[in-house]
Coordinates of C-alpha atoms and ligand atoms in Angstrom, one line a residue:
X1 CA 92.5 91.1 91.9
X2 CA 94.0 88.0 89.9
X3 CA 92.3 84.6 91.0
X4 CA 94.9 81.7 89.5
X5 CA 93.9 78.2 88.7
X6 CA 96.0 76.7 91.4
X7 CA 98.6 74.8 89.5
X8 CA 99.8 71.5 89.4
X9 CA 101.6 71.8 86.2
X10 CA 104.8 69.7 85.5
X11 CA 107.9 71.0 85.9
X12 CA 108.7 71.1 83.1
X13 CA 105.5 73.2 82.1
X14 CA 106.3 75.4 85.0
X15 CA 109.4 76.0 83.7
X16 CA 108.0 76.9 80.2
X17 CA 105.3 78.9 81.5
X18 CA 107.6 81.1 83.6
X19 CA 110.1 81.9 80.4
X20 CA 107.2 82.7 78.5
X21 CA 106.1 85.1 81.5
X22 CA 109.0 86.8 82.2
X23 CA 111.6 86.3 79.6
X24 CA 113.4 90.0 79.7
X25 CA 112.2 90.8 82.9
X26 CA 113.8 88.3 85.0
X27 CA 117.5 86.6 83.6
X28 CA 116.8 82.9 82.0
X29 CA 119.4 81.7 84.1
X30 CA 117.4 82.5 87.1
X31 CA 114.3 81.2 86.1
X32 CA 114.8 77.6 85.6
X33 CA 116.2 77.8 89.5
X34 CA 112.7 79.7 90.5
X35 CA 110.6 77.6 88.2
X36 CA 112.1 74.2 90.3
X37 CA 111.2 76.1 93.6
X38 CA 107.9 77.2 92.0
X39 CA 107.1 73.4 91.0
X40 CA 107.9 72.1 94.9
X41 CA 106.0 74.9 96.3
X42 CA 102.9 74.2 93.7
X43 CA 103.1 70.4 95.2
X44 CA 103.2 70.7 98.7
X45 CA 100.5 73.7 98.7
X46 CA 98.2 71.3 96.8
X47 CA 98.6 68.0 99.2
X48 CA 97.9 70.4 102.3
X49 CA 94.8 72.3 100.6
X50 CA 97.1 75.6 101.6
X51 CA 95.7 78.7 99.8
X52 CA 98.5 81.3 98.8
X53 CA 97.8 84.7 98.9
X54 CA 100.4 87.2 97.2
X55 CA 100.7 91.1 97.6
X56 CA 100.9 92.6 94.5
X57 CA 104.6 94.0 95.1
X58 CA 105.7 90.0 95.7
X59 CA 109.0 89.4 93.6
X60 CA 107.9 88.5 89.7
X61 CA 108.5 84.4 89.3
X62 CA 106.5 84.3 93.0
X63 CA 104.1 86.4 92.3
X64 CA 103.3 84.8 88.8
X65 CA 104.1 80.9 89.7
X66 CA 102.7 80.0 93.1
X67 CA 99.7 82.6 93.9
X68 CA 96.0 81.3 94.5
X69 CA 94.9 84.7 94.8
X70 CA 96.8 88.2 94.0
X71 CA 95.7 91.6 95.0
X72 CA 96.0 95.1 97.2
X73 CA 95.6 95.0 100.9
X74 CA 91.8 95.5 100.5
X75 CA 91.5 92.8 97.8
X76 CA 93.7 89.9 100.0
X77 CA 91.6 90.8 103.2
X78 CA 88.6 90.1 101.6
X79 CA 89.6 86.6 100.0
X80 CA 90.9 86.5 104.0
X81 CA 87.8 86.9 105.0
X82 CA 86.1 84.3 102.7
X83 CA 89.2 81.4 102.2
X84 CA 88.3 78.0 103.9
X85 CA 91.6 77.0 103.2
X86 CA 94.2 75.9 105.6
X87 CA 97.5 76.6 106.2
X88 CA 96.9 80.5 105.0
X89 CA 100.3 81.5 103.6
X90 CA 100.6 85.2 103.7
X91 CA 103.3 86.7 100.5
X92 CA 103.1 90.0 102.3
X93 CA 104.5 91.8 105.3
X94 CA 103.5 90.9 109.0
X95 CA 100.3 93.5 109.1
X96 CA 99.1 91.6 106.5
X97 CA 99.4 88.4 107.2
X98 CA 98.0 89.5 110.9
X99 CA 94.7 90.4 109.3
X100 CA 93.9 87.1 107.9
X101 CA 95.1 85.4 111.5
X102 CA 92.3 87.8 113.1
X103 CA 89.9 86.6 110.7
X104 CA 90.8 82.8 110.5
X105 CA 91.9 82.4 113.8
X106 CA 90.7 78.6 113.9
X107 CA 93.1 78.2 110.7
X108 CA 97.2 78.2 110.4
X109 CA 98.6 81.3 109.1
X110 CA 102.0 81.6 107.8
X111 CA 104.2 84.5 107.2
X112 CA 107.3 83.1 105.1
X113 CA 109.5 85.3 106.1
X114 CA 110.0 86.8 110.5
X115 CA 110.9 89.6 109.2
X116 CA 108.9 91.3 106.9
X117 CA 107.8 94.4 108.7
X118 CA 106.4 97.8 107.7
X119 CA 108.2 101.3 108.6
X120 CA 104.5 102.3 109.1
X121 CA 103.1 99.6 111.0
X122 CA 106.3 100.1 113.4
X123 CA 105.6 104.0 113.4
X124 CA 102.6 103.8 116.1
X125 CA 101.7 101.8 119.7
X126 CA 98.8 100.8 121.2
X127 CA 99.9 103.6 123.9
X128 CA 100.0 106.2 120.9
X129 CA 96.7 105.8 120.1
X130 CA 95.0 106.0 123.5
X131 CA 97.1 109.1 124.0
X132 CA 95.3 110.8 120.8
X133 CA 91.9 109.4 122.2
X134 CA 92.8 111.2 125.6
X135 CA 93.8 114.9 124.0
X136 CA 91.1 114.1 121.6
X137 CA 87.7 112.7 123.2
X138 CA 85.1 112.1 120.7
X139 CA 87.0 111.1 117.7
X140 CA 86.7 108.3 116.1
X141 CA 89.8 106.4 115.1
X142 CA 90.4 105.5 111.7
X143 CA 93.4 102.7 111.3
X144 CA 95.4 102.4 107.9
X145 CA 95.4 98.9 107.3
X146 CA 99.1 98.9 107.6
X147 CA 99.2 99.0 111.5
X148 CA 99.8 96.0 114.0
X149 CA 96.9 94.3 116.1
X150 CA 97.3 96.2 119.0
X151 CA 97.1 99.3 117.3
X152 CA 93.9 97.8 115.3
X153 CA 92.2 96.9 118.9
X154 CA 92.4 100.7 119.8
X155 CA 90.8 102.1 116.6
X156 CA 87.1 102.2 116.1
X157 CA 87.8 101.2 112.5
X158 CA 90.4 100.3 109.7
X159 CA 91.0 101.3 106.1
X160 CA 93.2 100.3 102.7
X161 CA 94.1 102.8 100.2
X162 CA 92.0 101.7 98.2
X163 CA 89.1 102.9 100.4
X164 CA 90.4 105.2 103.0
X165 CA 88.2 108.9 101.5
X166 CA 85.2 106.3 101.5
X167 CA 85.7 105.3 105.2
X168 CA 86.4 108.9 106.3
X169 CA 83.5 109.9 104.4
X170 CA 80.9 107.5 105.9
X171 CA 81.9 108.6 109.5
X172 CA 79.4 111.0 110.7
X173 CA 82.0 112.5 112.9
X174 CA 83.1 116.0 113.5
X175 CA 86.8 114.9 113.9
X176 CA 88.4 112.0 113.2
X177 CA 92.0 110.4 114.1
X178 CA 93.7 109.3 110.7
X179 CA 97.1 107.3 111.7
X180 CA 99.6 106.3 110.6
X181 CA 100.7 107.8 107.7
X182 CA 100.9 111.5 107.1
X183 CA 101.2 111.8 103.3
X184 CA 97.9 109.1 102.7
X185 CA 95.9 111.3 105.5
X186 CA 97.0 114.3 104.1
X187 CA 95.8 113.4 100.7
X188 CA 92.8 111.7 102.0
X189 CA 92.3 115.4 103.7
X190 CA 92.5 117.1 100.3
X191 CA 90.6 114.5 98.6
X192 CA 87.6 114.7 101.2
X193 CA 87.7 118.2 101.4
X194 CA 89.1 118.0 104.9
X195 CA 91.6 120.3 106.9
X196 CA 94.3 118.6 109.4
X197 CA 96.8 118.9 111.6
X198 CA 99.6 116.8 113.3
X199 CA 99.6 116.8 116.8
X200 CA 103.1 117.5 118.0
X201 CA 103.5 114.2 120.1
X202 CA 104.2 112.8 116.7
X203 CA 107.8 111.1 115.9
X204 CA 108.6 114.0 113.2
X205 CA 107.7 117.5 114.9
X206 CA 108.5 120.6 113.0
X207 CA 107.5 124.4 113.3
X208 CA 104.9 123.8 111.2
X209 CA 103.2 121.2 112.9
X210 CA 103.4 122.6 116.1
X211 CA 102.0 126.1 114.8
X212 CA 99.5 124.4 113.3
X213 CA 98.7 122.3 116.9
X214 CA 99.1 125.3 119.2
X215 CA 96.6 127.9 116.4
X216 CA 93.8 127.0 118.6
X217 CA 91.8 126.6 115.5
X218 CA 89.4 123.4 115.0
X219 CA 90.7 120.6 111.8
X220 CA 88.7 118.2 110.6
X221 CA 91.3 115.2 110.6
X222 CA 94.3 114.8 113.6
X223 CA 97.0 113.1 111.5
X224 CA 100.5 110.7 112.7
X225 CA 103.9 111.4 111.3
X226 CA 104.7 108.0 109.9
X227 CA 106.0 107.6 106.6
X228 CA 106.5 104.7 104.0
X229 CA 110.0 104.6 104.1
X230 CA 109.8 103.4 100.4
X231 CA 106.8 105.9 98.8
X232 CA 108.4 109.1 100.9
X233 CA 111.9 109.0 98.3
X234 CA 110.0 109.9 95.4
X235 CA 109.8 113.5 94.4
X236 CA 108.5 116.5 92.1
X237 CA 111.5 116.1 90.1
X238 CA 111.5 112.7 89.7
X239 CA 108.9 113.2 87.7
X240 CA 109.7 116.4 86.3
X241 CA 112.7 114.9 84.8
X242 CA 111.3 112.0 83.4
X243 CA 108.3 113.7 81.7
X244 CA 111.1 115.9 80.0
X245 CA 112.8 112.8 78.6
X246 CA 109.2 111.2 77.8
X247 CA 106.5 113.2 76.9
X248 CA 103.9 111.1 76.5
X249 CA 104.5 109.5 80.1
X250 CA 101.4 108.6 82.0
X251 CA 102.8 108.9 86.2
X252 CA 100.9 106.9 88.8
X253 CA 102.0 107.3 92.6
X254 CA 100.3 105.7 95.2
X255 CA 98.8 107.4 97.9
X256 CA 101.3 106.9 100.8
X257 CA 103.7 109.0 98.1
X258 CA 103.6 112.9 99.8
X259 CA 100.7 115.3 98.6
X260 CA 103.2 117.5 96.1
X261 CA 104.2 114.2 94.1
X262 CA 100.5 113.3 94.0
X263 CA 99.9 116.3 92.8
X264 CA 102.2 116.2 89.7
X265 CA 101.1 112.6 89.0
X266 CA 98.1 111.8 86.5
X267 CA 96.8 109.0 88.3
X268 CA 96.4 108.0 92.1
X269 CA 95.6 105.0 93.3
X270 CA 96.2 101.8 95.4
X271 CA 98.3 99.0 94.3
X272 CA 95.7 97.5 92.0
X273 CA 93.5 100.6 91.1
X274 CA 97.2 101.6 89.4
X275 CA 97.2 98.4 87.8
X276 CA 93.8 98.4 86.5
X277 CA 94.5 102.0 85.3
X278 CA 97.3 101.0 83.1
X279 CA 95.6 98.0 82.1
X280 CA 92.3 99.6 80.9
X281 CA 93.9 103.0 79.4
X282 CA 95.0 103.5 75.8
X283 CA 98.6 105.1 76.5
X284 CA 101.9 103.0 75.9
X285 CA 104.3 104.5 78.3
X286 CA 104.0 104.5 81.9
X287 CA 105.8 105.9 85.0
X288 CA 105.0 103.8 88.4
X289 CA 105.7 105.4 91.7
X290 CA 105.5 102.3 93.6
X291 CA 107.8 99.3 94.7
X292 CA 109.8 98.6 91.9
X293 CA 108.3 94.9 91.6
X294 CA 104.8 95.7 90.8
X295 CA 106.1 97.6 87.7
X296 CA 107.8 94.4 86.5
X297 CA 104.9 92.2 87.3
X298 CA 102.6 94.4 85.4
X299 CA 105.0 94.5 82.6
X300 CA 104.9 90.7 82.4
X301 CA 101.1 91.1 82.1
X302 CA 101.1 93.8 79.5
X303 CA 104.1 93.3 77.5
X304 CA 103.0 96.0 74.9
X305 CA 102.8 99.1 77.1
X306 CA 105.9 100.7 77.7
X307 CA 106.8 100.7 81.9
X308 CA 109.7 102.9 82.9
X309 CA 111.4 102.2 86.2
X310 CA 113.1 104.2 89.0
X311 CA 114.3 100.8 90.6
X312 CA 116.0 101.7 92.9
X313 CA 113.2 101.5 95.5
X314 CA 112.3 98.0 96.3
X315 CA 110.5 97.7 99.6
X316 CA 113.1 95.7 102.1
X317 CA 110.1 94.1 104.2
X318 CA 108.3 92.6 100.7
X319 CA 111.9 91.5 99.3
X320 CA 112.0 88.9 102.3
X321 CA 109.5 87.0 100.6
X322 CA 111.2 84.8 98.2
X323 CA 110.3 81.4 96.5
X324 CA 112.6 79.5 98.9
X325 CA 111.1 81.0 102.1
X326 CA 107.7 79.9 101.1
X327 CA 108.5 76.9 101.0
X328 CA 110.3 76.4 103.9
X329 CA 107.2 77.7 105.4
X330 CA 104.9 75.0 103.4
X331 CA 107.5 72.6 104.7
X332 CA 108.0 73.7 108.3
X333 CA 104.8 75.8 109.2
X334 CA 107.1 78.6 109.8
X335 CA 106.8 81.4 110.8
X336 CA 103.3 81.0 112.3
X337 CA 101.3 84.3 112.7
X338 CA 99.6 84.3 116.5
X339 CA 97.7 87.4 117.8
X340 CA 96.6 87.3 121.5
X341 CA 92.8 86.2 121.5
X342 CA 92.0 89.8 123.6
X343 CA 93.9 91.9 120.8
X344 CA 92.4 89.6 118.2
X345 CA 88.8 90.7 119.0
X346 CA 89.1 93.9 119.2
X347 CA 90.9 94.0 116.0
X348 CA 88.4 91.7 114.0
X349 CA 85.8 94.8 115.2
X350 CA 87.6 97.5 113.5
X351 CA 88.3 95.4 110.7
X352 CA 85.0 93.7 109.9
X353 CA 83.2 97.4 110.1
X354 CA 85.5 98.5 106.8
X355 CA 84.8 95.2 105.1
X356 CA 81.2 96.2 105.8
X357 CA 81.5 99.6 104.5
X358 CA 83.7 99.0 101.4
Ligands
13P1 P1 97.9 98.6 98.8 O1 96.8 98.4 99.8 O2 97.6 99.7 97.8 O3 98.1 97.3 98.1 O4 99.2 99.1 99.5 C1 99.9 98.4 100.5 C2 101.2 98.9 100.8 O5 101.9 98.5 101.7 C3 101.7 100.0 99.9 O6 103.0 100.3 100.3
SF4_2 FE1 105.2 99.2 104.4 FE2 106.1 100.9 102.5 FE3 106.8 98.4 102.4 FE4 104.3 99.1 101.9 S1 106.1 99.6 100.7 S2 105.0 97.4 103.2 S3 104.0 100.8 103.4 S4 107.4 99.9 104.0

């Protein structure tokens, strides 16, 4: 996690400390637009007392110009947790932004864009999961962080990337509900030493889930078909073919990438355990299979190692976020983030027992 001073620099030192930042990653023209936003943004935030809190896959100028606090899921819900600030604006997607209104709900939470969603979040209902609890009984449910409120209030507790095989591991639980996303809980599976199935209520079915469901043998872990609908386009031979060209190529993929990709890759991680990774190793040349924007953010941060990209995979929910939206939202309180106080407790359970246990 990056903790920033909180800037209320000049323009026109904003302006020169975003060139020196991101000169060949983001076109000069651009940046003396973005540094102008930046400077607003920087002024408002400090005469409300707002803290900023910025995914690490936030667009570069954002993410290196306006951010109190920068991080992975795990890392922001923890400052979440701790920030007195308020307004709360969330640089994020809705799930996000939703944790920190569940555990501020006193405070103003903004999201600075409506529609910043998540293709997992949106893959599962409340009603989902009390299905699984009803052909299931006994299992405890484990959340991925990227789920909505509801969904949170039905799960016994919730869990990052960055600490899912710790939270499956501390449950002292012959079977366990793993939802949303089948690739993470199928490498969380592996990585715990675990065997699952997916149930064939699922959005995807296929013959080899339902074989697998109708076997009549016991698994360990009942998974949910929903994917990332950015971290599911990468493949084998994406990385095949660009450890051909580049030899020396060090490939991370995050976890919600699918088991066979993992597999092939040198590194797994979540958003800032990759970035730590290329930060504290020796190589020069790295392959990223994430959102295309934490690449360029870490290259602005480690201008000496080598990041290749295959750009063509920005996440559509993240890319909402943009300078001017946050400060509409600084200017407007837009869009505020509510969560029905009966949801919201629930949630905070399911929530607070992973903060305990990571
Ligand atoms: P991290 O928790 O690893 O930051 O991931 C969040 C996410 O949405 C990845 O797509
Ligand atoms: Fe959701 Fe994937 Fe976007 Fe992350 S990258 S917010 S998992 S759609």
């Amino acid at each position: 996690m990056t903790i920033s001073q909180g800037s209320t620099a000049t323009l026109e030192a904003t302006r020169a400390d975003l060139h020196a930042k991101l000169r060949g990653i983001v076109p000069e023209a651009e940046l003396d637009l973005k540094a102008e936003l930046a400077y607003s943004v920087n002024q408002i935030k400090a005469e409300r007392g707002a803290v900023i809190l910025g995914h690490n896959y936030m667009e570069p100028a954002l993410f290196h110009s306006v951010c109190d606090f920068t991080g992975d899921s795990l890392e922001l819900s923890r400052v979440a947790a701790q920030t007195e600030a308020d307004p709360i604006i969330f640089c994020g997607v809705r799930f996000m932004a939703e944790t920190a209104k569940i555990l501020n709900p006193e405070r103003t939470v903004l999201l600075p864009a409506r529609r910043a969603g998540c293709s997992l979040a949106e893959s599962i209902s409340a009603a989902d999961v009390r299905n699984l609890r009803e052909k299931y009984p006994g299992a405890p449910v484990v959340a991925y962080i990227n789920t909505y409120a509801d969904v949170k209030a039905e799960a016994d507790i919730c869990c990052t990337s960055g600490n899912a095989a710790r939270i499956v591991n501390a449950l002292d639980a012959d079977q366990i509900i793993f939802l949303p996303d089948e690739y993470l809980a199928q490498n969380v599976a592996r990585e715990t030493g675990k065997s699952i199935i997916f149930p064939s209520s699922g959005p995807v079915t296929g013959s080899t889930r339902d074989s697998a469901a109708s076997d009549g043998m016991h698994y360990d872990v009942v998974g949910w078909t929903g994917r990332c609908e950015v971290h599911e386009k990468f493949t084998v031979d994406d990385i095949l073919s660009v450890r051909h060209q580049f030899p020396e190529v060090v490939v991370l993929a995050h976890p919600e990438c699918s088991p066979a990709v993992v597999d092939a890759a040198d590194f797994s991680g979540s958003t800032s355990a990759m970035s730590d990774y290329i930060r504290d190793s020796g190589a020069n040349q790295y392959l990223l299979l994430t959102e295309c924007s934490m690449g360029d953010n870490i290259a602005a941060e480690a201008p000496e190692k080598d990041m290749l990209r295959l750009c063509s995979v920005r996440c559509p929910h993240m890319n909402e976020i943009t300078l001017e939206h946050v400060l509409t939202a600084l200017r407007e309180d837009r869009e505020q983030i509510e969560v029905p106080e009966e949801v919201r407790i629930r949630a905070r359970v399911s929530i607070d027992r992973m903060l305990e246990l990571s």
